[in-house]
Short mmCIF file of C-alpha atoms and ligand atoms in Angstrom, two decimals:
data_model
loop_
_atom_site.label_atom_id
_atom_site.label_comp_id
_atom_site.label_asym_id
_atom_site.label_seq_id
_atom_site.Cartn_x
_atom_site.Cartn_y
_atom_site.Cartn_z
CA MET A 1 -1.38 3.22 -0.29
CA CYS A 2 -2.88 2.44 -3.60
CA GLY A 3 -3.08 -0.37 -6.07
CA ILE A 4 -2.10 0.33 -9.68
CA PHE A 5 -2.52 -1.96 -12.71
CA GLY A 6 -2.04 -1.41 -16.52
CA VAL A 7 -2.30 -3.45 -19.62
CA TYR A 8 -0.77 -2.87 -23.01
CA ASN A 9 -1.87 -4.44 -26.21
CA HIS A 10 -4.65 -6.83 -25.25
CA LYS A 11 -8.13 -6.72 -26.81
CA GLU A 12 -9.66 -7.26 -23.31
CA ALA A 13 -7.39 -4.67 -21.76
CA VAL A 14 -10.25 -3.03 -19.71
CA GLU A 15 -11.71 -6.16 -18.38
CA LEU A 16 -8.23 -7.41 -17.26
CA THR A 17 -7.40 -4.10 -15.59
CA LYS A 18 -10.80 -4.45 -13.72
CA LEU A 19 -9.79 -7.98 -12.69
CA GLY A 20 -6.43 -6.73 -11.67
CA LEU A 21 -7.96 -3.98 -9.51
CA TYR A 22 -10.22 -6.58 -7.75
CA ALA A 23 -6.89 -8.43 -6.71
CA LEU A 24 -5.51 -5.17 -5.58
CA GLN A 25 -8.57 -4.02 -3.53
CA HIS A 26 -6.77 -4.43 -0.17
CA ARG A 27 -4.49 -1.58 -1.23
CA GLY A 28 -7.19 1.06 -1.31
CA GLN A 29 -10.92 1.13 -0.90
CA GLU A 30 -11.96 4.75 -1.24
CA SER A 31 -12.17 5.17 -5.14
CA VAL A 32 -11.50 3.30 -8.34
CA GLY A 33 -10.50 4.55 -11.67
CA ILE A 34 -9.49 3.42 -15.01
CA ALA A 35 -8.05 5.40 -18.06
CA PHE A 36 -8.21 3.87 -21.57
CA ARG A 37 -7.44 4.68 -25.03
CA ASN A 38 -10.65 5.59 -26.85
CA GLY A 39 -10.06 6.16 -30.57
CA GLY A 40 -7.30 8.81 -30.81
CA LYS A 41 -8.14 9.98 -27.19
CA ILE A 42 -7.59 8.98 -23.52
CA SER A 43 -10.70 8.83 -21.56
CA ARG A 44 -11.20 8.00 -17.89
CA SER A 45 -13.87 6.60 -15.51
CA ILE A 46 -13.65 7.24 -11.79
CA LYS A 47 -16.05 6.65 -8.90
CA ARG A 48 -15.91 6.33 -5.09
CA GLY A 49 -16.33 2.94 -3.65
CA LEU A 50 -15.17 -0.61 -3.77
CA VAL A 51 -14.23 -2.24 -7.04
CA GLN A 52 -17.14 -4.66 -7.07
CA ASP A 53 -19.66 -1.87 -6.59
CA VAL A 54 -18.01 0.62 -8.97
CA LEU A 55 -17.34 -1.37 -11.97
CA GLU A 56 -20.99 -2.21 -12.51
CA ASP A 57 -21.33 1.43 -13.41
CA ASN A 58 -21.94 1.98 -17.19
CA GLN A 59 -18.87 4.27 -17.38
CA PHE A 60 -16.66 1.33 -16.80
CA LYS A 61 -18.27 -0.89 -19.48
CA VAL A 62 -15.98 0.08 -22.28
CA GLN A 63 -13.66 -1.66 -24.70
CA SER A 64 -9.94 -0.72 -25.37
CA SER A 65 -6.61 -2.51 -25.81
CA PHE A 66 -4.76 -0.23 -23.66
CA CYS A 67 -5.73 0.60 -20.17
CA ILE A 68 -4.52 1.64 -16.67
CA GLY A 69 -6.28 1.41 -13.35
CA HIS A 70 -6.07 2.70 -9.79
CA THR A 71 -7.59 1.84 -6.52
CA ARG A 72 -7.15 4.57 -4.04
CA TYR A 73 -6.43 5.17 -0.36
CA SER A 74 -5.51 8.65 0.47
CA THR A 75 -2.25 9.84 2.27
CA THR A 76 -2.13 13.21 0.54
CA GLY A 77 -5.02 15.13 -0.72
CA GLY A 78 -7.93 13.41 1.18
CA SER A 79 -10.47 10.99 -0.11
CA ASP A 80 -12.60 13.42 -2.29
CA ILE A 81 -13.41 12.18 -5.79
CA ILE A 82 -11.47 15.10 -7.25
CA ASN A 83 -8.41 13.29 -6.06
CA ALA A 84 -9.29 9.81 -7.62
CA GLN A 85 -6.97 8.37 -10.10
CA PRO A 86 -5.65 7.90 -12.81
CA ILE A 87 -5.32 11.55 -13.74
CA VAL A 88 -5.58 12.51 -17.37
CA ALA A 89 -4.26 15.82 -18.65
CA ASP A 90 -3.64 17.49 -21.96
CA THR A 91 0.20 18.33 -22.24
CA PRO A 92 2.53 19.62 -24.95
CA TYR A 93 3.11 15.74 -25.80
CA GLY A 94 -0.41 15.02 -26.07
CA GLN A 95 -2.60 13.46 -23.49
CA ILE A 96 -1.08 11.79 -20.50
CA SER A 97 -2.70 9.52 -17.85
CA ILE A 98 -0.88 8.71 -14.63
CA ALA A 99 -1.53 6.33 -11.76
CA HIS A 100 0.61 6.69 -8.61
CA ASN A 101 1.28 4.60 -5.59
CA GLY A 102 3.38 6.38 -2.94
CA ASN A 103 3.90 9.88 -1.46
CA LEU A 104 6.05 12.67 -2.61
CA THR A 105 8.24 14.13 0.27
CA ASN A 106 8.86 17.50 -1.51
CA SER A 107 5.44 18.15 -2.99
CA LEU A 108 4.53 21.18 -0.99
CA LYS A 109 7.91 22.67 -1.42
CA LEU A 110 7.53 22.10 -5.23
CA ARG A 111 4.08 23.52 -5.32
CA GLY A 112 5.03 26.57 -3.46
CA GLU A 113 8.38 27.28 -5.09
CA TYR A 114 8.85 25.56 -8.41
CA PHE A 115 5.60 26.77 -9.77
CA ASP A 116 5.98 30.17 -8.31
CA LYS A 117 9.39 30.64 -9.85
CA LYS A 118 7.91 29.63 -13.18
CA GLY A 119 5.20 32.25 -12.96
CA TYR A 120 2.29 29.79 -12.44
CA ILE A 121 -0.16 30.26 -9.63
CA ALA A 122 -0.65 26.92 -8.06
CA PRO A 123 -4.38 27.16 -7.11
CA VAL A 124 -5.32 28.07 -10.57
CA ILE A 125 -3.65 25.20 -12.41
CA PHE A 126 -4.19 22.39 -9.75
CA HIS A 127 -7.43 20.64 -9.86
CA SER A 128 -6.79 18.17 -7.19
CA LYS A 129 -4.86 18.25 -3.90
CA SER A 130 -2.95 15.01 -4.77
CA ASP A 131 0.92 15.06 -5.28
CA THR A 132 0.15 12.97 -8.32
CA GLU A 133 -1.15 15.90 -10.22
CA LEU A 134 1.95 17.68 -9.35
CA ILE A 135 4.13 15.08 -11.18
CA LEU A 136 1.91 15.57 -14.28
CA TRP A 137 2.30 19.30 -14.20
CA ILE A 138 5.95 19.13 -13.81
CA VAL A 139 6.23 16.69 -16.82
CA ALA A 140 3.87 19.10 -18.92
CA SER A 141 6.01 22.28 -17.96
CA LEU A 142 9.44 20.92 -18.80
CA ARG A 143 9.15 21.48 -22.65
CA LYS A 144 11.21 18.48 -23.71
CA GLU A 145 10.95 16.66 -27.14
CA ASN A 146 8.62 14.01 -25.73
CA ALA A 147 6.83 12.74 -22.68
CA PHE A 148 9.42 10.17 -22.03
CA SER A 149 12.33 12.77 -21.87
CA ALA A 150 10.13 15.10 -19.80
CA LEU A 151 9.44 12.31 -17.38
CA LYS A 152 13.25 11.62 -17.07
CA SER A 153 13.85 15.23 -16.22
CA ALA A 154 10.95 15.30 -13.75
CA LEU A 155 12.42 12.37 -11.92
CA LYS A 156 15.42 14.55 -10.95
CA ILE A 157 12.96 16.95 -9.25
CA ILE A 158 10.41 14.87 -7.40
CA LYS A 159 11.40 13.01 -4.18
CA GLY A 160 9.99 10.38 -1.90
CA SER A 161 8.05 7.36 -2.90
CA PHE A 162 6.55 6.77 -6.23
CA SER A 163 5.68 3.67 -8.33
CA LEU A 164 4.01 5.00 -11.42
CA ILE A 165 2.20 3.71 -14.43
CA ILE A 166 1.81 6.24 -17.24
CA MET A 167 -0.07 6.10 -20.41
CA THR A 168 0.45 8.21 -23.35
CA ASN A 169 -1.24 7.69 -26.61
CA GLU A 170 1.48 5.39 -27.95
CA GLN A 171 3.24 4.08 -24.77
CA LEU A 172 2.86 2.57 -21.39
CA ILE A 173 5.60 3.80 -19.10
CA ALA A 174 6.27 2.36 -15.72
CA LEU A 175 8.79 3.26 -13.00
CA ARG A 176 9.83 2.89 -9.42
CA ASP A 177 11.57 5.55 -7.20
CA PRO A 178 15.30 5.01 -6.62
CA ASN A 179 14.55 3.54 -3.14
CA GLY A 180 11.84 1.22 -4.42
CA PHE A 181 9.61 1.99 -1.50
CA ARG A 182 6.57 0.73 -3.23
CA PRO A 183 6.34 -2.53 -5.28
CA LEU A 184 5.64 -2.75 -9.12
CA CYS A 185 6.15 -5.70 -11.36
CA LEU A 186 5.98 -6.62 -14.92
CA GLY A 187 3.88 -9.50 -16.48
CA GLU A 188 3.70 -11.02 -20.04
CA LEU A 189 0.98 -12.84 -21.98
CA ASP A 190 1.76 -13.45 -25.74
CA LYS A 191 2.48 -10.06 -27.11
CA SER A 192 0.66 -8.10 -24.32
CA TYR A 193 2.17 -6.74 -21.18
CA ALA A 194 0.79 -5.84 -17.65
CA LEU A 195 2.10 -3.84 -14.91
CA SER A 196 0.96 -4.39 -11.32
CA SER A 197 1.54 -3.21 -7.80
CA GLU A 198 1.58 -7.01 -6.75
CA PRO A 199 2.14 -10.30 -8.59
CA CYS A 200 -1.11 -11.56 -7.16
CA ALA A 201 -3.05 -9.55 -9.75
CA LEU A 202 -0.95 -10.97 -12.50
CA ASP A 203 -1.89 -14.43 -11.39
CA VAL A 204 -5.45 -13.50 -11.40
CA THR A 205 -5.43 -12.08 -14.86
CA GLY A 206 -3.40 -14.85 -16.42
CA PHE A 207 -0.14 -12.81 -17.16
CA LYS A 208 3.10 -14.58 -16.38
CA PHE A 209 5.25 -12.71 -13.78
CA VAL A 210 8.37 -11.61 -15.43
CA ARG A 211 10.11 -9.64 -12.68
CA ASP A 212 9.98 -6.79 -10.29
CA LEU A 213 10.84 -3.38 -11.73
CA GLU A 214 14.16 -2.34 -10.06
CA PRO A 215 14.36 0.76 -7.92
CA GLY A 216 15.43 3.64 -10.10
CA GLU A 217 14.23 1.79 -13.26
CA MET A 218 11.94 3.21 -15.84
CA ILE A 219 10.47 0.87 -18.68
CA CYS A 220 8.79 2.01 -21.78
CA ILE A 221 6.49 -0.27 -23.86
CA ASP A 222 5.47 0.76 -27.24
CA LYS A 223 5.09 -0.74 -30.80
CA LYS A 224 8.81 -1.48 -30.93
CA GLY A 225 8.51 -3.53 -27.76
CA LEU A 226 9.93 -3.05 -24.20
CA SER A 227 12.96 -0.92 -23.31
CA SER A 228 14.53 -0.30 -19.90
CA LEU A 229 16.32 2.73 -18.57
CA LYS A 230 18.16 2.80 -15.16
CA TYR A 231 17.43 6.53 -14.44
CA SER A 232 19.14 6.48 -11.02
CA LYS A 233 21.44 4.49 -8.84
CA PRO A 234 19.24 2.04 -6.87
CA LYS A 235 19.13 2.34 -3.09
CA LEU A 236 16.86 -0.39 -2.03
CA SER A 237 14.57 0.67 0.87
CA PHE A 238 11.58 -1.53 0.04
CA CYS A 239 8.77 -0.94 2.65
CA GLY A 240 8.97 -3.51 5.56
CA PHE A 241 5.38 -2.89 6.39
CA GLU A 242 4.37 -4.41 2.97
CA TYR A 243 5.71 -7.77 4.25
CA VAL A 244 4.32 -7.32 7.77
CA TYR A 245 0.70 -6.14 6.92
CA PHE A 246 -0.03 -4.45 3.68
CA ALA A 247 0.60 -6.79 0.67
CA ARG A 248 -1.49 -9.98 -0.03
CA PRO A 249 0.15 -13.01 1.37
CA ASP A 250 0.25 -14.77 -2.10
CA SER A 251 2.40 -11.86 -3.51
CA HIS A 252 6.08 -11.90 -3.54
CA PHE A 253 8.67 -9.14 -3.63
CA ASN A 254 12.42 -9.46 -4.24
CA GLY A 255 12.01 -13.21 -4.66
CA ILE A 256 10.39 -13.72 -1.17
CA THR A 257 6.75 -14.59 -0.75
CA VAL A 258 4.91 -12.53 1.81
CA ASN A 259 3.16 -15.45 3.44
CA ASP A 260 6.61 -17.02 4.12
CA VAL A 261 7.91 -13.82 5.69
CA ARG A 262 4.90 -13.59 7.98
CA LYS A 263 5.23 -17.17 9.09
CA GLU A 264 8.94 -16.62 9.86
CA LEU A 265 8.02 -13.43 11.84
CA GLY A 266 5.73 -15.62 13.89
CA MET A 267 8.27 -18.20 14.50
CA GLU A 268 10.87 -15.67 15.57
CA LEU A 269 8.29 -14.03 17.95
CA ALA A 270 7.70 -17.40 19.52
CA ARG A 271 11.35 -17.94 20.10
CA GLU A 272 11.63 -14.41 21.72
CA SER A 273 8.42 -14.36 23.66
CA PRO A 274 7.15 -17.79 24.73
CA VAL A 275 4.23 -18.00 27.16
CA ALA A 276 2.22 -21.02 28.50
CA ALA A 277 -1.21 -21.21 26.93
CA ASP A 278 -3.82 -23.69 25.62
CA ILE A 279 -4.18 -22.36 22.11
CA VAL A 280 -2.75 -19.92 19.67
CA THR A 281 -5.02 -17.79 17.47
CA SER A 282 -4.88 -15.08 14.93
CA VAL A 283 -6.48 -11.93 14.15
CA PRO A 284 -7.62 -12.74 10.64
CA ASP A 285 -6.64 -12.33 7.89
CA SER A 286 -3.38 -10.55 8.08
CA GLY A 287 -2.26 -12.22 11.35
CA ASN A 288 -2.83 -15.74 10.06
CA ALA A 289 0.46 -16.60 8.74
CA ALA A 290 2.33 -15.19 11.80
CA ALA A 291 0.00 -17.16 14.19
CA LEU A 292 0.64 -20.31 12.30
CA GLY A 293 4.37 -19.81 12.58
CA TYR A 294 4.03 -18.97 16.35
CA SER A 295 2.00 -22.09 16.86
CA THR A 296 4.37 -24.39 14.96
CA GLU A 297 7.48 -22.99 16.79
CA ALA A 298 5.82 -23.06 20.19
CA GLY A 299 4.16 -26.51 19.80
CA ILE A 300 0.86 -25.01 20.88
CA PRO A 301 -2.29 -25.90 18.77
CA PHE A 302 -3.61 -23.32 16.45
CA GLU A 303 -7.34 -22.59 16.63
CA PHE A 304 -9.57 -20.10 14.74
CA CYS A 305 -11.21 -17.96 17.47
CA PHE A 306 -12.71 -15.35 15.17
CA ILE A 307 -15.08 -15.61 12.15
CA ARG A 308 -14.49 -12.85 9.73
CA ASN A 309 -17.22 -10.97 8.00
CA HIS A 310 -15.81 -10.83 4.49
CA TYR A 311 -18.23 -7.98 3.45
CA VAL A 312 -16.31 -5.42 5.55
CA GLY A 313 -13.05 -3.86 4.27
CA ARG A 314 -9.70 -3.55 6.06
CA THR A 315 -10.35 -1.32 9.14
CA PHE A 316 -6.79 0.18 9.03
CA ILE A 317 -7.31 2.02 5.88
CA GLU A 318 -10.74 3.45 6.51
CA PRO A 319 -10.24 7.18 6.44
CA SER A 320 -12.37 8.23 9.50
CA SER A 321 -11.97 6.90 12.97
CA ILE A 322 -15.74 6.78 13.66
CA LYS A 323 -16.13 4.53 10.52
CA ARG A 324 -13.12 2.42 11.67
CA GLU A 325 -14.69 1.91 15.23
CA LEU A 326 -18.06 0.78 13.63
CA ASP A 327 -16.45 -1.47 11.09
CA ILE A 328 -14.24 -3.24 13.74
CA ARG A 329 -17.32 -4.15 15.66
CA ILE A 330 -19.00 -6.01 12.70
CA LYS A 331 -15.96 -7.28 11.20
CA LEU A 332 -15.09 -10.22 13.62
CA SER A 333 -17.11 -12.47 15.74
CA PRO A 334 -15.70 -14.68 18.34
CA ILE A 335 -16.50 -18.57 18.43
CA LYS A 336 -17.51 -18.88 22.00
CA SER A 337 -17.09 -22.59 22.27
CA VAL A 338 -13.47 -22.41 21.32
CA VAL A 339 -12.65 -19.53 23.54
CA LYS A 340 -14.43 -20.21 26.80
CA GLY A 341 -12.09 -21.05 29.55
CA LYS A 342 -8.95 -21.04 27.59
CA LYS A 343 -5.58 -19.29 27.95
CA ILE A 344 -5.10 -17.82 24.45
CA ILE A 345 -2.17 -16.48 22.71
CA VAL A 346 -3.43 -13.86 20.19
CA VAL A 347 -1.04 -13.11 17.41
CA ASP A 348 -1.53 -9.86 15.43
CA ASP A 349 0.59 -8.35 12.79
CA SER A 350 0.89 -4.85 14.15
CA ILE A 351 -0.70 -2.20 16.49
CA VAL A 352 -1.09 1.12 15.09
CA ARG A 353 -3.71 3.17 16.87
CA GLY A 354 -4.59 0.44 19.49
CA ASN A 355 -8.43 0.72 19.01
CA THR A 356 -8.68 -2.32 16.79
CA VAL A 357 -6.69 -4.77 19.00
CA LYS A 358 -8.49 -3.51 22.21
CA ASN A 359 -11.84 -4.31 20.57
CA ARG A 360 -10.70 -7.83 19.78
CA VAL A 361 -9.34 -8.50 23.20
CA ASN A 362 -12.58 -7.34 24.70
CA LEU A 363 -14.48 -9.65 22.36
CA LEU A 364 -12.48 -12.65 23.64
CA ARG A 365 -13.04 -11.61 27.25
CA GLU A 366 -16.75 -11.44 26.76
CA SER A 367 -16.67 -14.80 25.31
CA GLY A 368 -15.01 -16.28 28.47
CA ALA A 369 -11.23 -16.41 27.70
CA LYS A 370 -9.27 -17.23 30.79
CA GLU A 371 -6.05 -15.36 29.88
CA ILE A 372 -5.20 -13.34 26.88
CA HIS A 373 -1.58 -12.95 25.92
CA LEU A 374 -1.10 -10.64 22.99
CA ARG A 375 1.94 -11.20 20.59
CA ILE A 376 2.73 -8.68 17.81
CA SER A 377 4.82 -9.92 14.86
CA CYS A 378 6.68 -6.60 14.38
CA PRO A 379 8.28 -4.02 16.74
CA PRO A 380 6.28 -1.04 18.10
CA ILE A 381 5.32 1.53 15.55
CA LYS A 382 6.52 4.81 16.99
CA TYR A 383 7.28 7.05 14.06
CA PRO A 384 5.17 8.45 11.12
CA CYS A 385 5.34 7.16 7.64
CA VAL A 386 6.08 9.71 5.11
CA TYR A 387 6.21 7.23 2.10
CA GLY A 388 2.45 6.48 1.64
CA ILE A 389 1.16 4.52 4.61
CA ASP A 390 -1.52 6.24 6.60
CA PHE A 391 0.18 6.84 9.92
CA PRO A 392 1.41 10.31 9.46
CA ASP A 393 0.64 11.56 12.94
CA PRO A 394 2.93 10.46 15.84
CA ASN A 395 0.34 11.39 18.41
CA GLU A 396 -2.03 8.74 16.92
CA LEU A 397 0.56 5.98 17.37
CA ILE A 398 -0.08 4.30 20.57
CA ALA A 399 3.48 2.99 20.98
CA ASN A 400 4.70 6.49 20.72
CA THR A 401 2.47 7.73 23.65
CA LYS A 402 2.31 4.80 25.97
CA SER A 403 4.76 2.35 27.50
CA LEU A 404 4.47 -1.41 26.95
CA ASP A 405 2.71 -1.89 30.29
CA GLU A 406 0.28 0.93 29.60
CA ILE A 407 -0.49 -0.39 26.17
CA ALA A 408 -1.19 -3.96 27.62
CA LYS A 409 -3.44 -2.29 30.19
CA TYR A 410 -5.13 -0.15 27.64
CA VAL A 411 -5.91 -3.08 25.33
CA CYS A 412 -6.90 -5.28 28.49
CA ALA A 413 -4.28 -8.04 27.69
CA ASP A 414 -2.66 -10.15 30.51
CA SER A 415 0.59 -9.83 28.72
CA LEU A 416 1.92 -8.09 25.61
CA ARG A 417 5.12 -8.55 23.66
CA TYR A 418 6.29 -7.28 20.32
CA LEU A 419 8.86 -8.85 18.03
CA SER A 420 12.33 -7.08 18.42
CA LEU A 421 13.68 -5.04 15.58
CA ASP A 422 16.68 -7.46 15.43
CA GLY A 423 14.20 -10.36 15.28
CA MET A 424 12.45 -8.54 12.34
CA LYS A 425 15.68 -7.89 10.59
CA LYS A 426 16.68 -11.44 10.93
CA VAL A 427 13.66 -12.47 8.87
CA ILE A 428 13.46 -9.60 6.41
CA LYS A 429 17.04 -9.64 5.26
CA THR A 430 16.68 -7.57 2.14
CA LYS A 431 17.69 -3.93 2.54
CA SER A 432 14.41 -2.30 3.64
CA CYS A 433 12.96 0.73 5.07
CA PHE A 434 12.12 0.30 8.76
CA ALA A 435 11.73 3.99 9.55
CA CYS A 436 8.44 3.74 11.38
CA TRP A 437 10.23 1.29 13.69
CA ASP A 438 13.74 2.65 14.01
CA ASN A 439 13.37 6.43 12.96
CA LYS A 440 15.86 6.14 10.20
CA TYR A 441 14.35 7.68 7.18
CA PRO A 442 15.91 6.71 3.84
CA VAL A 443 14.80 9.95 2.24
CA ILE A 444 14.45 12.94 4.56
CA PRO A 445 11.21 14.77 3.78
CA GLU A 446 11.64 18.34 2.61
CA ASP A 447 8.15 19.42 3.11
CA GLU A 448 6.84 21.28 6.05
CA PRO A 449 6.43 19.19 9.12
CA ALA A 450 2.78 20.15 9.04
CA LYS A 451 2.17 17.93 6.00
CA PHE A 452 3.54 14.75 7.99
CA LYS A 453 2.52 16.06 11.44
CA PHE A 454 6.06 15.39 12.95
S1 SF4 B 501 8.10 4.18 7.29
FE1 SF4 B 501 7.21 2.10 7.69
S2 SF4 B 501 5.37 2.02 6.48
FE2 SF4 B 501 6.63 3.83 5.81
S3 SF4 B 501 7.72 2.95 4.04
FE3 SF4 B 501 9.08 2.77 5.82
S4 SF4 B 501 8.65 0.74 6.63
FE4 SF4 B 501 7.02 1.30 5.11
#
């Protein structure tokens, strides 16, 4: 996952992009980068770390009316700074910079075959290990009349999930893959435009939300204004996990607010899996809305049992398991006076590896909880994601290796229930990708299984 943001034609484009990246911080915490037009050239600044730390660096104190930004969380290529984005390259069409959210499902195949056939030696021309650079090199190698035409041709070659913001010296180009796995939306402010992974970043920067880009749509913004091209027939498979966990609750996709979806998921969960208890609580922050929904539907009062330390990032997207473990411990503290002697329903949005939830249940036990009933507002995640969410190894997915009873025992819960797939589909009615739950992949990966660890 990553957050991407871009501004065209605003005198404070760099500052607005930085603000946009703040609002998209939850989508990636490994590195931050901006690319901006600097005289006749495109320059870039990249650094490892969180937006708030990185942007104090002098290299980010620049002025431009044209800027794109990226906050990164690696699914391909690792978290080295060499893989940070946006990437900038000299091409036959002049300089191009690209910011990518997604994951190509044929990048290894393309690296190995496409470039060998063309006579390139991949290790010589590739500077990073990310699939984003591959897109740039395909565009550069196609020898079309301009970057826009080359990009159009490249889109017939690359497969998988890609929401892209691309900057040339004259244009801002943005597009979504034909399945629309990852979000991307357009905002407007006077004669300026912004593009953002999520609408929440448009709100923060003062841009008015115009619309989601459609799957299979490419837009181009330049001096003449905005033009749109439907380069492929749309096959909507928007990522269901964006609604369940990843996106910010105040964002909306396909006209539906994430917070509302999460609340509905919690209500459906309460109808499917009721249990007698004194209070309902959430695992903050992503479990809050589902827990409120559960509490409303069940008629059991909601109480906060955890205080969250806001200076620790999201544990799920920390790249190493040791760091994840340590972060979980300092992230949440139980409120003992609320917990002691209570039968508690704990609503969480999902269980991926199981270590996070186990630690939270233990914290409640240590604080004197009488019973702990765990309710999860999505079905068991059993299959890897090949479209840009970091659960590529099925052996790491607890629901793939343990039964329901075994998981309940492992996480020390008195009972454990997940929302059913039908229940989730009742709430998320738009055509979506549910592959990590139902094993039905909208785009079959062409790369070697090793890349995705099937
Ligand atoms: S497999 Fe799961 S996480 Fe990946 S895109 Fe589909 S719904 Fe989202």
